mmCIF file of C-alpha atoms in Angstrom:
data_model
loop_
_atom_site.group_PDB
_atom_site.id
_atom_site.type_symbol
_atom_site.label_atom_id
_atom_site.label_comp_id
_atom_site.label_asym_id
_atom_site.label_seq_id
_atom_site.Cartn_x
_atom_site.Cartn_y
_atom_site.Cartn_z
ATOM 1 C CA THR A 120 68.229 81.390 182.406
ATOM 2 C CA ALA A 121 65.630 82.970 179.602
ATOM 3 C CA SER A 122 62.613 79.700 180.690
ATOM 4 C CA ALA A 123 63.591 80.902 184.458
ATOM 5 C CA GLY A 124 62.584 84.460 183.921
ATOM 6 C CA GLY A 125 65.228 86.039 182.022
ATOM 7 C CA ASN A 126 62.614 86.613 178.860
ATOM 8 C CA LEU A 127 60.579 88.614 180.953
ATOM 9 C CA VAL A 128 63.818 91.584 181.848
ATOM 10 C CA ALA A 129 64.388 94.317 178.943
ATOM 11 C CA THR A 130 67.386 95.859 177.974
ATOM 12 C CA ASP A 131 67.367 99.103 177.362
ATOM 13 C CA HIS A 132 68.930 100.900 174.515
ATOM 14 C CA LEU A 133 71.481 103.526 175.802
ATOM 15 C CA SER A 134 71.849 105.164 172.497
ATOM 16 C CA ASP A 135 72.598 108.902 173.501
ATOM 17 C CA GLN A 136 75.108 107.649 175.674
ATOM 18 C CA PHE A 137 77.005 105.447 173.107
ATOM 19 C CA VAL A 138 80.634 105.288 173.157
ATOM 20 C CA GLU A 139 83.306 105.886 171.065
ATOM 21 C CA ALA A 140 86.904 104.474 170.293
ATOM 22 C CA LEU A 141 89.271 105.216 172.319
ATOM 23 C CA LYS A 142 91.552 107.698 170.531
ATOM 24 C CA ALA A 143 95.051 109.345 170.457
ATOM 25 C CA LYS A 144 94.736 112.345 171.614
ATOM 26 C CA LEU A 145 96.174 115.458 168.411
ATOM 27 C CA VAL A 146 98.977 117.560 169.424
ATOM 28 C CA VAL A 147 100.425 118.467 166.390
ATOM 29 C CA GLY A 148 97.454 120.560 164.517
ATOM 30 C CA ASN A 149 96.569 122.979 166.295
ATOM 31 C CA LYS A 150 100.240 124.342 166.377
ATOM 32 C CA ALA A 151 101.348 123.710 162.719
ATOM 33 C CA THR A 152 101.177 127.004 160.343
ATOM 34 C CA VAL A 153 97.728 125.762 158.378
ATOM 35 C CA LEU A 154 98.017 127.153 154.227
ATOM 36 C CA ASN A 155 93.897 126.576 153.460
ATOM 37 C CA GLY A 156 92.149 125.985 150.063
ATOM 38 C CA LEU A 157 95.381 125.030 148.665
ATOM 39 C CA VAL A 158 94.925 124.408 144.651
ATOM 40 C CA GLY A 159 98.061 123.952 142.440
ATOM 41 C CA ASN A 160 101.354 123.334 142.595
ATOM 42 C CA VAL A 161 103.294 125.778 145.882
ATOM 43 C CA ALA A 162 106.385 126.843 145.955
ATOM 44 C CA ILE A 163 107.781 128.829 148.461
ATOM 45 C CA PRO A 164 111.142 130.646 147.874
ATOM 46 C CA ARG A 165 113.019 130.508 150.819
ATOM 47 C CA MET A 166 116.700 131.684 151.977
ATOM 48 C CA SER A 167 118.776 128.464 153.178
ATOM 49 C CA ALA A 168 121.903 130.556 153.163
ATOM 50 C CA GLU A 169 122.105 134.294 153.604
ATOM 51 C CA VAL A 170 124.971 137.018 152.501
ATOM 52 C CA THR A 171 128.177 135.899 155.000
ATOM 53 C CA ASN A 172 131.098 138.142 153.578
ATOM 54 C CA ALA A 173 129.762 141.234 155.866
ATOM 55 C CA ALA A 174 132.966 142.611 156.793
ATOM 56 C CA PHE A 175 135.067 145.751 158.142
ATOM 57 C CA VAL A 176 137.150 147.199 155.793
ATOM 58 C CA ALA A 177 140.133 149.109 155.214
ATOM 59 C CA GLU A 178 139.732 152.623 154.221
ATOM 60 C CA ASN A 179 139.652 152.731 150.123
ATOM 61 C CA ASN A 180 139.438 148.771 150.611
ATOM 62 C CA ALA A 181 136.228 146.710 149.075
ATOM 63 C CA PRO A 182 134.950 143.672 151.051
ATOM 64 C CA THR A 183 134.937 140.816 149.147
ATOM 65 C CA GLU A 184 131.478 139.556 146.453
ATOM 66 C CA GLY A 185 129.196 137.715 148.625
ATOM 67 C CA ALA A 186 126.273 135.994 147.293
ATOM 68 C CA ALA A 187 123.016 134.216 149.030
ATOM 69 C CA THR A 188 121.916 131.407 148.407
ATOM 70 C CA PHE A 189 118.535 130.134 147.236
ATOM 71 C CA ASP A 190 115.740 127.437 147.466
ATOM 72 C CA GLN A 191 112.701 126.422 147.243
ATOM 73 C CA VAL A 192 109.699 124.663 149.475
ATOM 74 C CA THR A 193 107.138 122.660 147.223
ATOM 75 C CA MET A 194 103.820 121.403 148.470
ATOM 76 C CA SER A 195 102.180 119.162 146.598
ATOM 77 C CA PRO A 196 97.936 117.115 147.280
ATOM 78 C CA LYS A 197 98.686 113.757 148.267
ATOM 79 C CA THR A 198 95.273 111.917 148.701
ATOM 80 C CA LEU A 199 93.371 110.570 152.916
ATOM 81 C CA ALA A 200 91.324 108.191 151.694
ATOM 82 C CA ALA A 201 88.083 106.336 153.749
ATOM 83 C CA TYR A 202 86.044 104.020 153.335
ATOM 84 C CA VAL A 203 83.485 101.519 154.896
ATOM 85 C CA ASP A 204 80.078 99.611 153.484
ATOM 86 C CA ILE A 205 77.326 100.059 155.614
ATOM 87 C CA SER A 206 74.199 96.775 154.588
ATOM 88 C CA ARG A 207 70.781 98.229 154.262
ATOM 89 C CA LYS A 208 69.132 96.631 157.322
ATOM 90 C CA LEU A 209 72.122 98.286 159.629
ATOM 91 C CA ALA A 210 71.471 101.133 158.311
ATOM 92 C CA MET A 211 67.674 101.026 158.656
ATOM 93 C CA GLN A 212 68.164 99.405 161.976
ATOM 94 C CA SER A 213 70.845 101.778 163.809
ATOM 95 C CA ASP A 214 70.382 104.141 167.027
ATOM 96 C CA PRO A 215 72.276 105.696 166.540
ATOM 97 C CA SER A 216 72.647 106.037 163.312
ATOM 98 C CA VAL A 217 75.255 104.057 161.711
ATOM 99 C CA GLU A 218 76.200 106.494 159.458
ATOM 100 C CA ALA A 219 76.546 109.868 161.340
ATOM 101 C CA VAL A 220 78.117 107.600 163.523
ATOM 102 C CA ILE A 221 80.680 106.056 160.734
ATOM 103 C CA ARG A 222 81.155 109.869 159.419
ATOM 104 C CA ASN A 223 81.944 110.585 162.540
ATOM 105 C CA ASP A 224 84.829 108.225 162.811
ATOM 106 C CA ILE A 225 86.336 108.538 159.639
ATOM 107 C CA ILE A 226 86.745 112.405 160.251
ATOM 108 C CA ASN A 227 88.426 112.289 163.891
ATOM 109 C CA THR A 228 90.188 109.104 162.468
ATOM 110 C CA PHE A 229 91.403 111.381 159.026
ATOM 111 C CA ALA A 230 92.303 113.975 162.412
ATOM 112 C CA ARG A 231 94.523 111.671 163.539
ATOM 113 C CA LYS A 232 96.974 110.214 160.651
ATOM 114 C CA ILE A 233 97.377 114.453 159.647
ATOM 115 C CA ASP A 234 98.877 114.814 163.180
ATOM 116 C CA GLU A 235 100.968 111.184 162.890
ATOM 117 C CA VAL A 236 102.564 112.185 159.116
ATOM 118 C CA CYS A 237 102.654 115.791 160.375
ATOM 119 C CA ILE A 238 105.198 113.727 163.202
ATOM 120 C CA GLU A 239 106.985 111.418 161.305
ATOM 121 C CA GLY A 240 105.651 110.575 157.810
ATOM 122 C CA GLY A 241 107.296 109.551 154.532
ATOM 123 C CA ALA A 242 105.374 106.071 153.936
ATOM 124 C CA THR A 243 104.751 105.163 150.588
ATOM 125 C CA ASN A 244 102.437 107.901 149.383
ATOM 126 C CA GLU A 245 102.296 109.812 152.362
ATOM 127 C CA PRO A 246 103.622 113.747 153.191
ATOM 128 C CA SER A 247 106.900 113.688 154.774
ATOM 129 C CA GLY A 248 106.994 114.776 158.461
ATOM 130 C CA ILE A 249 109.295 115.828 160.650
ATOM 131 C CA ILE A 250 110.807 113.505 161.215
ATOM 132 C CA ALA A 251 110.962 111.673 158.270
ATOM 133 C CA SER A 252 112.115 115.518 157.796
ATOM 134 C CA VAL A 253 115.011 116.692 160.233
ATOM 135 C CA SER A 254 118.470 115.314 159.171
ATOM 136 C CA ASN A 255 120.713 117.866 160.083
ATOM 137 C CA ASN A 256 119.176 118.865 164.357
ATOM 138 C CA VAL A 257 119.777 114.688 165.197
ATOM 139 C CA GLU A 258 121.050 114.138 168.938
ATOM 140 C CA ALA A 259 121.551 110.217 169.002
ATOM 141 C CA ILE A 260 122.129 108.183 171.945
ATOM 142 C CA GLY A 261 124.145 105.415 170.469
ATOM 143 C CA THR A 262 124.978 103.070 167.739
ATOM 144 C CA ASN A 263 122.247 100.562 169.690
ATOM 145 C CA GLY A 264 120.152 103.523 171.014
ATOM 146 C CA GLY A 265 119.927 103.076 174.898
ATOM 147 C CA ALA A 266 117.803 105.433 177.866
ATOM 148 C CA ILE A 267 117.721 108.510 177.703
ATOM 149 C CA SER A 268 119.520 111.583 179.166
ATOM 150 C CA TYR A 269 119.014 114.440 180.478
ATOM 151 C CA ASP A 270 122.568 115.509 178.166
ATOM 152 C CA ASN A 271 119.429 113.957 175.564
ATOM 153 C CA VAL A 272 117.289 117.051 175.519
ATOM 154 C CA VAL A 273 119.932 119.854 176.782
ATOM 155 C CA ASN A 274 121.644 118.968 173.054
ATOM 156 C CA LEU A 275 118.475 118.520 171.355
ATOM 157 C CA VAL A 276 117.093 122.139 172.409
ATOM 158 C CA LYS A 277 121.283 124.033 171.930
ATOM 159 C CA LEU A 278 120.705 121.838 167.944
ATOM 160 C CA VAL A 279 117.346 124.061 167.409
ATOM 161 C CA THR A 280 118.801 127.396 169.727
ATOM 162 C CA GLU A 281 122.637 127.900 167.748
ATOM 163 C CA ASP A 282 121.084 127.889 164.533
ATOM 164 C CA ASN A 283 119.074 130.683 165.419
ATOM 165 C CA ALA A 284 115.397 128.759 163.920
ATOM 166 C CA ILE A 285 113.227 129.553 167.474
ATOM 167 C CA LEU A 286 110.753 132.014 165.014
ATOM 168 C CA ASN A 287 108.093 132.465 167.922
ATOM 169 C CA ASP A 288 108.246 131.068 171.526
ATOM 170 C CA ALA A 289 104.102 130.481 172.048
ATOM 171 C CA SER A 290 104.763 127.498 169.184
ATOM 172 C CA VAL A 291 107.717 126.032 171.038
ATOM 173 C CA GLY A 292 107.955 122.601 172.733
ATOM 174 C CA PHE A 293 108.255 118.928 173.199
ATOM 175 C CA LEU A 294 106.761 116.136 171.943
ATOM 176 C CA GLY A 295 107.214 112.521 173.090
ATOM 177 C CA HIS A 296 105.548 109.243 173.972
ATOM 178 C CA PRO A 297 103.397 108.326 177.222
ATOM 179 C CA ALA A 298 106.229 105.424 176.663
ATOM 180 C CA VAL A 299 108.985 108.161 176.854
ATOM 181 C CA THR A 300 107.667 110.412 179.569
ATOM 182 C CA ALA A 301 107.005 107.396 181.541
ATOM 183 C CA LYS A 302 111.668 107.428 181.570
ATOM 184 C CA LEU A 303 111.290 110.900 181.729
ATOM 185 C CA ARG A 304 109.630 111.105 184.661
ATOM 186 C CA THR A 305 112.127 108.487 186.037
ATOM 187 C CA THR A 306 115.273 109.357 185.410
ATOM 188 C CA SER A 307 117.671 111.957 187.272
ATOM 189 C CA LYS A 308 118.665 114.783 186.168
ATOM 190 C CA GLN A 309 122.292 113.523 187.323
ATOM 191 C CA SER A 310 124.216 110.126 187.659
ATOM 192 C CA SER A 311 123.885 110.301 191.364
ATOM 193 C CA GLY A 312 120.025 109.755 190.742
ATOM 194 C CA VAL A 313 118.703 112.355 193.593
ATOM 195 C CA GLU A 314 115.602 111.988 194.685
ATOM 196 C CA GLY A 315 112.633 114.343 192.376
ATOM 197 C CA ASN A 316 115.306 115.205 190.566
ATOM 198 C CA PHE A 317 113.686 114.311 188.207
ATOM 199 C CA ILE A 318 114.890 115.656 183.544
ATOM 200 C CA LEU A 319 110.390 116.001 183.516
ATOM 201 C CA ASP A 320 109.482 118.290 186.102
ATOM 202 C CA PRO A 321 105.788 117.933 187.381
ATOM 203 C CA ASN A 322 104.471 120.553 185.201
ATOM 204 C CA ASN A 323 105.358 119.027 182.246
ATOM 205 C CA THR A 324 108.303 121.542 181.803
ATOM 206 C CA MET A 325 111.496 121.008 180.221
ATOM 207 C CA LEU A 326 114.953 123.241 180.782
ATOM 208 C CA GLY A 327 111.822 125.539 180.915
ATOM 209 C CA TYR A 328 109.329 124.646 177.309
ATOM 210 C CA ASN A 329 106.352 122.918 177.715
ATOM 211 C CA TYR A 330 105.992 118.906 177.351
ATOM 212 C CA GLU A 331 104.041 117.105 175.870
ATOM 213 C CA ASP A 332 102.938 113.617 174.549
ATOM 214 C CA SER A 333 101.050 111.525 172.241
ATOM 215 C CA SER A 334 100.570 108.263 171.117
ATOM 216 C CA LEU A 335 101.191 108.996 167.776
ATOM 217 C CA VAL A 336 104.425 109.641 167.825
ATOM 218 C CA PRO A 337 106.683 106.653 166.964
ATOM 219 C CA ASN A 338 106.972 103.855 169.048
ATOM 220 C CA ASP A 339 108.589 100.723 166.241
ATOM 221 C CA LEU A 340 111.619 103.376 165.198
ATOM 222 C CA THR A 341 115.192 101.176 165.224
ATOM 223 C CA LYS A 342 118.342 101.908 165.532
ATOM 224 C CA GLY A 343 121.246 99.187 165.259
ATOM 225 C CA THR A 344 119.830 95.974 167.921
ATOM 226 C CA LEU A 345 117.175 98.152 169.710
ATOM 227 C CA ASP A 346 114.225 97.184 168.516
ATOM 228 C CA PRO A 347 111.844 99.160 168.781
ATOM 229 C CA ALA A 348 112.751 102.088 170.203
ATOM 230 C CA SER A 349 110.899 105.363 170.393
ATOM 231 C CA ALA A 350 111.324 109.562 169.795
ATOM 232 C CA LEU A 351 111.038 112.844 171.074
ATOM 233 C CA ILE A 352 111.029 115.927 168.891
ATOM 234 C CA PHE A 353 111.696 119.230 170.538
ATOM 235 C CA GLY A 354 111.404 122.608 168.796
ATOM 236 C CA ASP A 355 109.504 125.523 166.766
ATOM 237 C CA PHE A 356 106.244 123.515 165.728
ATOM 238 C CA SER A 357 104.519 127.215 163.403
ATOM 239 C CA GLN A 358 107.925 126.263 161.062
ATOM 240 C CA LEU A 359 105.180 122.958 160.483
ATOM 241 C CA LEU A 360 103.107 123.996 157.328
ATOM 242 C CA LEU A 361 99.680 121.759 156.476
ATOM 243 C CA GLY A 362 99.143 122.579 153.824
ATOM 244 C CA PHE A 363 94.918 121.834 152.942
ATOM 245 C CA TYR A 364 93.354 121.200 148.560
ATOM 246 C CA SER A 365 89.764 120.661 150.855
ATOM 247 C CA GLY A 366 88.058 119.697 153.177
ATOM 248 C CA VAL A 367 87.330 116.177 153.587
ATOM 249 C CA ASP A 368 84.927 115.015 150.868
ATOM 250 C CA VAL A 369 82.506 112.514 150.993
ATOM 251 C CA ILE A 370 80.223 110.225 148.532
ATOM 252 C CA VAL A 371 77.715 108.535 149.305
ATOM 253 C CA ASP A 372 76.965 105.404 146.791
ATOM 254 C CA PRO A 373 74.466 103.540 146.971
ATOM 255 C CA TYR A 374 75.123 102.877 143.076
ATOM 256 C CA THR A 375 78.743 99.447 143.697
ATOM 257 C CA GLY A 376 76.520 96.700 146.267
ATOM 258 C CA SER A 377 73.269 97.726 145.326
ATOM 259 C CA ASN A 378 72.502 94.062 144.740
ATOM 260 C CA ALA A 379 72.740 93.596 148.244
ATOM 261 C CA GLY A 380 71.184 97.445 149.362
ATOM 262 C CA THR A 381 74.516 97.940 150.797
ATOM 263 C CA LEU A 382 75.064 101.469 150.693
ATOM 264 C CA ARG A 383 78.846 102.608 150.395
ATOM 265 C CA LEU A 384 80.648 105.692 152.854
ATOM 266 C CA SER A 385 83.495 107.031 150.823
ATOM 267 C CA MET A 386 85.612 109.988 152.577
ATOM 268 C CA PHE A 387 88.466 111.938 150.898
ATOM 269 C CA GLN A 388 91.103 114.719 152.113
ATOM 270 C CA ASP A 389 93.441 116.399 149.876
ATOM 271 C CA LEU A 390 96.780 117.622 151.834
ATOM 272 C CA ASP A 391 100.127 118.599 152.783
ATOM 273 C CA VAL A 392 103.392 119.313 154.737
ATOM 274 C CA ALA A 393 107.060 119.620 154.888
ATOM 275 C CA LEU A 394 108.849 122.628 157.566
ATOM 276 C CA ARG A 395 109.968 125.926 156.764
ATOM 277 C CA TYR A 396 113.343 125.907 158.485
ATOM 278 C CA ASP A 397 114.145 121.965 158.397
ATOM 279 C CA ASP A 398 116.851 123.190 162.062
ATOM 280 C CA SER A 399 113.616 124.661 163.466
ATOM 281 C CA PHE A 400 113.071 120.681 164.533
ATOM 282 C CA ALA A 401 115.878 118.271 167.008
ATOM 283 C CA VAL A 402 114.489 114.640 167.369
ATOM 284 C CA CYS A 403 116.388 112.456 168.759
ATOM 285 C CA LYS A 404 115.463 108.659 167.522
ATOM 286 C CA ASP A 405 116.921 105.735 169.390
ATOM 287 C CA ILE A 406 115.280 105.795 172.590
ATOM 288 C CA ASP A 407 114.534 103.012 175.084
ATOM 289 C CA PHE A 408 111.565 102.665 176.349
ATOM 290 C CA SER A 409 111.551 99.606 177.796
#
């Protein structure tokens, strides 16, 4: 106890060994096509359907008329923001500096939120990412979801490749939640369940493509009576567009809480997410990971 000698024991404050909060692994942002320095709303013209009337014709016969179809990939700034109030005494006494710690934490939180909306998105005021945007290439397990099988994985690849939508081989791969990873590591390719012949290879590949996981992949989806469900994505991640209208803007406000000496640290970043080709991705979003 303190009176029996505890008051004689020193406490070493090891600020150089500061322990940060555990954070989800970033997996998408470094694979996307990044557009920096955007100012106005973006409209990228796209040929959505090619000319299809090419055919062999008999001598002196004319081909039928054809036409291409065009649309646009659009982007506009969406604002990501956060603020933290820091008390006067905490700002004076903290070691390491609480302001530096909070700045660094918000920047890291922003990076993970950006990855999260690239993967899913679509909520109020959010950009729409892969899961929210892909509607054609959806591999459905069942009315109420179910356990993932090797056939589901094969079909995800087929959906993208039959659309000729892989444009950069170096950026192609799978992305899943860690709970889905565990299922893939313990589910055999065949129903007979040959030991060791699991869907996800020990070297983290499936069908020759790299596999990565992150807790930023949603595991709170629903399908029929299945709640929660998780997702698995396959695609060419270079076809994900990540457009930045600003860096991380920092506003240090000593006035709002000036009567208590409170310092408000506010941070903002404007960005948007779009898919150059929706067909470059396929998603399975009704996986039972229990």
